[in-house]
């Protein structure tokens, strides 16, 4: 008998989800042509956003969505075609696509993408953002709280036109968040590299590459990279808006 059968590091709790690659289930999705999605976070979980990994064969497409969309290309080469965009992108690139500018992703090779969707919350007097393409390595790395071992890259501009943030956080071996965080914003987190203990609620989980974590609002959270190498994750949070009363 396989001793691993029926065992997983994954854990689904009211305030968080750790979803490890052994538990991923792939599903077709409308608008995803020649591809499948692993849906990590959705309203069914308690999340106020949608996050999925799209695995798309060469020549496959992700058609325009009905909500604003952020796409980070994890693997492969693709073309981005929209009203003001006609561009080739490579791994490490990302695209912001508002629902008002229907933008299509076309895979030129086999591709893997992290995709985040959120219903846009307009702000009176502020023009909503336009579509654009960026490249993660080109974004300035800012030490978090002055710690040179913990670098943050803000992939979206931080101005009030945007109602969410997506950052990469890169930890040198042994680097850690300087505090346990408890905050109103929720998170969707994809481990890109490295490993270490992640505190979620009152449990410490060992996490590694490919793991996904959802953190509900006010979920206590803390991470330390272990000594095996650099750790890096892509992290979503809702941002820049007053909570509705
Ligand atoms: O932006 C954040 O809230 C981030 N520091 N949280 C985290 O890494 N869990
Ligand atoms: Mn946080």
Coordinates of C-alpha atoms and ligand atoms in Angstrom, one line a residue:
X1 CA 0.0 0.0 0.0
X2 CA 1.2 3.5 -0.8
X3 CA 1.8 5.1 2.7
X4 CA 1.2 8.6 1.2
X5 CA -2.3 7.7 0.1
X6 CA -4.9 9.8 1.9
X7 CA -2.3 12.2 3.3
X8 CA -1.6 15.8 2.4
X9 CA 0.0 19.0 3.8
X10 CA -3.1 20.8 2.6
X11 CA -5.5 22.3 5.2
X12 CA -8.8 24.1 4.8
X13 CA -9.7 26.2 7.8
X14 CA -12.4 28.9 8.3
X15 CA -9.6 31.6 8.2
X16 CA -7.2 30.1 5.7
X17 CA -6.5 27.5 3.1
X18 CA -3.2 25.9 2.4
X19 CA -3.6 24.1 -1.0
X20 CA -0.6 22.0 -2.0
X21 CA 0.0 20.8 -5.6
X22 CA -0.9 17.1 -4.7
X23 CA -4.5 18.3 -4.1
X24 CA -4.9 20.4 -7.2
X25 CA -7.8 19.4 -9.4
X26 CA -7.9 20.8 -13.0
X27 CA -11.2 21.9 -14.6
X28 CA -12.3 23.4 -17.9
X29 CA -13.5 27.0 -17.8
X30 CA -15.5 29.1 -20.2
X31 CA -13.2 31.5 -22.0
X32 CA -10.2 29.2 -21.5
X33 CA -9.6 27.7 -24.9
X34 CA -7.2 24.8 -25.0
X35 CA -6.5 25.0 -21.3
X36 CA -7.5 24.0 -17.8
X37 CA -7.7 25.9 -14.6
X38 CA -6.8 25.1 -11.0
X39 CA -9.1 27.4 -9.0
X40 CA -7.4 28.3 -5.8
X41 CA -9.7 31.0 -4.3
X42 CA -13.3 31.8 -5.1
X43 CA -16.4 33.1 -3.3
X44 CA -17.3 29.5 -2.5
X45 CA -14.3 29.5 -0.2
X46 CA -15.2 32.9 1.4
X47 CA -12.8 34.9 -0.8
X48 CA -13.9 38.2 -2.3
X49 CA -11.8 37.6 -5.4
X50 CA -11.0 34.8 -7.8
X51 CA -7.5 33.3 -8.2
X52 CA -6.6 30.4 -10.5
X53 CA -3.7 28.9 -12.3
X54 CA -4.4 28.6 -16.0
X55 CA -2.5 25.9 -17.8
X56 CA -2.7 26.6 -21.6
X57 CA -1.4 24.5 -24.5
X58 CA 0.4 26.3 -27.4
X59 CA -2.2 28.2 -29.5
X60 CA -4.7 28.1 -26.6
X61 CA -6.3 31.4 -25.4
X62 CA -7.7 33.1 -22.4
X63 CA -10.6 35.2 -23.7
X64 CA -11.6 38.6 -22.2
X65 CA -13.3 38.3 -18.9
X66 CA -16.2 40.2 -17.3
X67 CA -14.2 41.5 -14.3
X68 CA -10.8 43.3 -14.1
X69 CA -8.1 40.7 -14.4
X70 CA -4.4 40.5 -13.4
X71 CA -2.2 37.8 -15.1
X72 CA 1.3 36.8 -14.2
X73 CA 3.1 34.6 -16.7
X74 CA 4.8 31.8 -14.7
X75 CA 6.0 29.8 -17.8
X76 CA 6.0 30.2 -21.5
X77 CA 5.7 32.9 -24.2
X78 CA 2.4 34.6 -25.2
X79 CA 0.8 37.4 -27.1
X80 CA -1.5 40.0 -25.5
X81 CA -4.0 41.5 -27.8
X82 CA -6.3 44.3 -26.8
X83 CA -7.7 47.7 -27.9
X84 CA -4.3 49.4 -27.0
X85 CA -2.1 46.4 -26.7
X86 CA -0.4 44.1 -29.2
X87 CA 2.6 42.7 -27.4
X88 CA 4.7 39.5 -26.9
X89 CA 5.4 38.5 -23.3
X90 CA 7.7 36.0 -21.5
X91 CA 7.8 34.4 -18.1
X92 CA 8.0 37.1 -15.4
X93 CA 5.8 39.5 -17.3
X94 CA 2.4 40.5 -16.0
X95 CA -0.7 42.2 -17.5
X96 CA -3.4 44.4 -16.0
X97 CA -6.7 44.1 -17.9
X98 CA -9.8 46.2 -16.9
X99 CA -13.1 44.7 -18.0
X100 CA -13.7 47.8 -20.1
X101 CA -10.7 46.9 -22.5
X102 CA -11.4 43.4 -23.7
X103 CA -7.9 41.8 -23.9
X104 CA -7.0 38.3 -25.1
X105 CA -4.1 36.1 -24.0
X106 CA -2.8 33.9 -26.8
X107 CA -0.2 31.2 -25.8
X108 CA 2.7 31.0 -28.3
X109 CA 4.1 28.0 -26.4
X110 CA 2.7 25.9 -23.5
X111 CA 2.0 28.5 -20.8
X112 CA 1.2 28.6 -17.0
X113 CA -0.3 31.8 -15.7
X114 CA -1.4 33.0 -12.2
X115 CA -4.7 34.8 -12.8
X116 CA -6.5 37.1 -10.3
X117 CA -9.9 38.6 -10.9
X118 CA -11.8 41.1 -8.8
X119 CA -15.0 43.1 -9.3
X120 CA -13.8 46.7 -9.7
X121 CA -14.9 49.1 -7.0
X122 CA -15.0 52.6 -8.6
X123 CA -14.0 55.6 -6.6
X124 CA -15.8 58.9 -7.3
X125 CA -13.6 61.5 -9.0
X126 CA -10.9 58.9 -9.9
X127 CA -10.5 57.6 -13.4
X128 CA -10.3 53.8 -13.5
X129 CA -6.9 52.3 -14.7
X130 CA -6.1 51.3 -18.3
X131 CA -4.6 48.0 -19.5
X132 CA -0.8 47.7 -19.3
X133 CA 2.0 45.2 -19.4
X134 CA 4.9 45.1 -17.0
X135 CA 7.9 43.0 -16.2
X136 CA 8.5 41.8 -12.6
X137 CA 12.3 41.9 -12.7
X138 CA 12.2 45.5 -13.9
X139 CA 10.1 46.7 -10.9
X140 CA 12.2 48.4 -8.2
X141 CA 12.8 46.2 -5.1
X142 CA 12.0 48.0 -1.9
X143 CA 13.3 46.6 1.5
X144 CA 10.3 46.0 3.7
X145 CA 10.6 48.1 6.8
X146 CA 14.2 48.8 5.8
X147 CA 15.2 45.1 5.9
X148 CA 17.6 44.5 3.0
X149 CA 16.9 40.7 3.3
X150 CA 13.2 41.1 2.5
X151 CA 12.4 42.8 -0.8
X152 CA 9.0 43.9 -2.1
X153 CA 8.1 44.7 -5.7
X154 CA 4.7 46.4 -6.2
X155 CA 3.6 45.2 -9.6
X156 CA 0.6 47.6 -9.8
X157 CA 0.9 51.4 -9.2
X158 CA -0.1 52.1 -5.6
X159 CA -2.5 55.1 -6.5
X160 CA -6.2 55.0 -5.7
X161 CA -7.3 54.1 -9.3
X162 CA -6.3 50.5 -8.3
X163 CA -8.5 48.6 -5.8
X164 CA -6.0 45.8 -5.2
X165 CA -2.3 45.2 -5.0
X166 CA -0.2 42.3 -6.3
X167 CA 3.4 42.2 -5.0
X168 CA 6.3 39.8 -5.1
X169 CA 8.2 39.3 -1.8
X170 CA 11.7 37.9 -1.9
X171 CA 13.3 36.6 1.3
X172 CA 17.0 35.9 1.6
X173 CA 17.7 32.6 3.5
X174 CA 16.6 33.1 7.1
X175 CA 14.8 36.4 6.5
X176 CA 11.4 36.8 8.1
X177 CA 8.4 39.2 8.5
X178 CA 9.3 41.5 11.4
X179 CA 5.9 41.0 13.0
X180 CA 2.9 38.7 13.0
X181 CA 0.4 40.6 10.8
X182 CA -3.3 40.8 11.4
X183 CA -5.1 43.0 9.0
X184 CA -8.4 43.7 7.3
X185 CA -7.2 42.8 3.8
X186 CA -7.3 39.2 2.5
X187 CA -4.5 37.5 0.6
X188 CA -4.0 35.1 -2.2
X189 CA -0.4 33.8 -2.2
X190 CA 1.4 31.6 -4.6
X191 CA 4.8 30.3 -3.5
X192 CA 7.2 30.8 -6.5
X193 CA 10.4 29.5 -4.9
X194 CA 11.9 28.4 -1.6
X195 CA 10.4 27.1 1.6
X196 CA 9.9 27.8 5.3
X197 CA 7.3 27.9 8.0
X198 CA 4.1 29.9 7.4
X199 CA 2.0 30.9 10.5
X200 CA -1.7 31.0 9.6
X201 CA -4.0 31.5 12.5
X202 CA -2.4 29.6 15.3
X203 CA -0.8 26.9 13.2
X204 CA 2.7 26.8 11.6
X205 CA 2.7 25.0 8.2
X206 CA 5.8 24.0 6.2
X207 CA 5.3 25.5 2.8
X208 CA 7.2 25.2 -0.5
X209 CA 7.2 25.9 -4.2
X210 CA 3.8 25.6 -5.9
X211 CA 1.8 25.9 -2.7
X212 CA -1.2 28.3 -2.7
X213 CA -2.4 30.1 0.5
X214 CA -5.6 32.0 1.0
X215 CA -5.8 34.2 4.1
X216 CA -9.1 35.6 5.2
X217 CA -9.3 39.2 6.6
X218 CA -7.7 39.3 10.0
X219 CA -6.0 35.9 9.7
X220 CA -2.8 36.1 11.8
X221 CA 0.2 35.5 9.4
X222 CA 3.9 35.3 9.5
X223 CA 6.6 33.7 7.4
X224 CA 10.3 32.9 7.6
X225 CA 12.4 31.6 4.8
X226 CA 14.5 28.6 5.8
X227 CA 18.2 28.4 5.2
X228 CA 17.8 26.2 2.0
X229 CA 17.8 29.2 -0.3
X230 CA 15.9 32.4 -1.3
X231 CA 12.1 32.2 -0.9
X232 CA 9.7 34.2 -3.1
X233 CA 6.0 34.5 -3.4
X234 CA 3.4 36.4 -5.4
X235 CA 0.8 38.0 -3.1
X236 CA -2.6 39.6 -3.8
X237 CA -4.4 41.9 -1.4
X238 CA -7.5 44.1 -1.6
X239 CA -6.3 47.7 -1.2
X240 CA -7.1 51.4 -1.4
X241 CA -10.8 51.2 -0.5
X242 CA -12.9 52.0 2.6
X243 CA -14.8 48.9 3.8
X244 CA -18.5 49.2 3.0
X245 CA -20.8 49.8 6.0
Ligands
LIG1 O1 1.4 43.0 2.2 C1 1.3 42.2 3.1 O2 0.3 42.3 3.9 C2 2.3 41.1 3.3 N1 3.4 41.6 4.1 N2 1.7 40.0 4.0 C3 2.3 38.8 4.0 O3 3.4 38.6 3.4 N3 1.7 37.7 4.6
LIG2 MN1 -0.3 40.5 5.0

